[in-house]
Short mmCIF file of C-alpha atoms in Angstrom, two decimals:
data_model
loop_
_atom_site.label_atom_id
_atom_site.label_comp_id
_atom_site.label_asym_id
_atom_site.label_seq_id
_atom_site.Cartn_x
_atom_site.Cartn_y
_atom_site.Cartn_z
CA UNK A 1 20.98 -0.72 3.17
CA UNK A 2 18.85 -0.93 6.29
CA UNK A 3 20.55 -1.31 9.65
CA UNK A 4 17.31 -2.23 11.42
CA UNK A 5 16.10 -5.84 11.16
CA UNK A 6 12.69 -6.06 9.51
CA UNK A 7 12.88 -2.54 8.09
CA UNK A 8 13.32 -2.96 4.33
CA UNK A 9 14.70 -0.38 1.91
CA UNK A 10 14.64 -0.09 -1.86
CA UNK A 11 17.71 0.11 -4.11
CA UNK A 12 17.93 3.87 -3.49
CA UNK A 13 18.02 3.37 0.28
CA UNK A 14 14.52 4.71 0.88
CA UNK A 15 12.20 2.89 3.26
CA UNK A 16 9.63 0.60 1.70
CA UNK A 17 6.08 1.36 2.80
CA UNK A 18 2.65 -0.19 2.22
CA UNK A 19 0.02 1.24 -0.11
CA UNK A 20 -1.06 3.66 2.64
CA UNK A 21 2.28 5.43 2.14
CA UNK A 22 3.49 5.30 5.74
CA UNK A 23 3.38 1.75 7.17
CA UNK A 24 6.83 0.16 6.91
CA UNK A 25 7.75 -3.51 6.68
CA UNK A 26 8.24 -3.62 10.45
CA UNK A 27 5.13 -3.66 12.64
CA UNK A 28 4.58 -0.47 14.60
CA UNK A 29 7.12 1.54 12.60
CA UNK A 30 5.88 4.30 10.31
CA UNK A 31 7.78 6.54 7.92
CA UNK A 32 7.15 9.37 5.49
CA UNK A 33 8.71 12.28 3.69
CA UNK A 34 12.28 12.06 2.42
CA UNK A 35 12.85 8.73 4.21
CA UNK A 36 10.34 7.18 1.80
CA UNK A 37 10.44 9.32 -1.34
CA UNK A 38 13.98 10.65 -1.30
CA UNK A 39 14.50 14.39 -1.55
CA UNK A 40 11.16 16.04 -2.28
CA UNK A 41 9.18 19.18 -1.46
CA UNK A 42 8.15 20.37 1.97
CA UNK A 43 4.51 20.14 0.84
CA UNK A 44 4.87 16.39 0.17
CA UNK A 45 6.62 15.89 3.51
CA UNK A 46 3.81 17.70 5.32
CA UNK A 47 1.22 15.47 3.62
CA UNK A 48 3.19 12.37 4.62
CA UNK A 49 3.30 13.64 8.21
CA UNK A 50 -0.47 14.01 8.28
CA UNK A 51 -0.97 10.51 6.84
CA UNK A 52 1.53 9.15 9.32
CA UNK A 53 -0.25 10.75 12.26
CA UNK A 54 -3.56 9.25 11.14
CA UNK A 55 -2.06 5.76 10.75
CA UNK A 56 -0.22 5.97 14.08
CA UNK A 57 -3.43 7.05 15.82
CA UNK A 58 -5.32 4.13 14.26
CA UNK A 59 -2.54 1.71 15.25
CA UNK A 60 -2.46 2.90 18.85
CA UNK A 61 -6.25 2.94 19.12
CA UNK A 62 -6.67 -0.76 18.36
#
């Protein structure tokens, strides 16, 4: 269950993100790694961090 208005979670409590894998249901909030996938590998978390950084940069640049 999400405690932040506008930040939706799935039935497992993980954050719901858009097709890009990092944009949450709340504008300007990004997530990745275990918060989105649940427990996973460090390699997947690192990839999510890179995607997140790219999306955050694009968001702040507009």
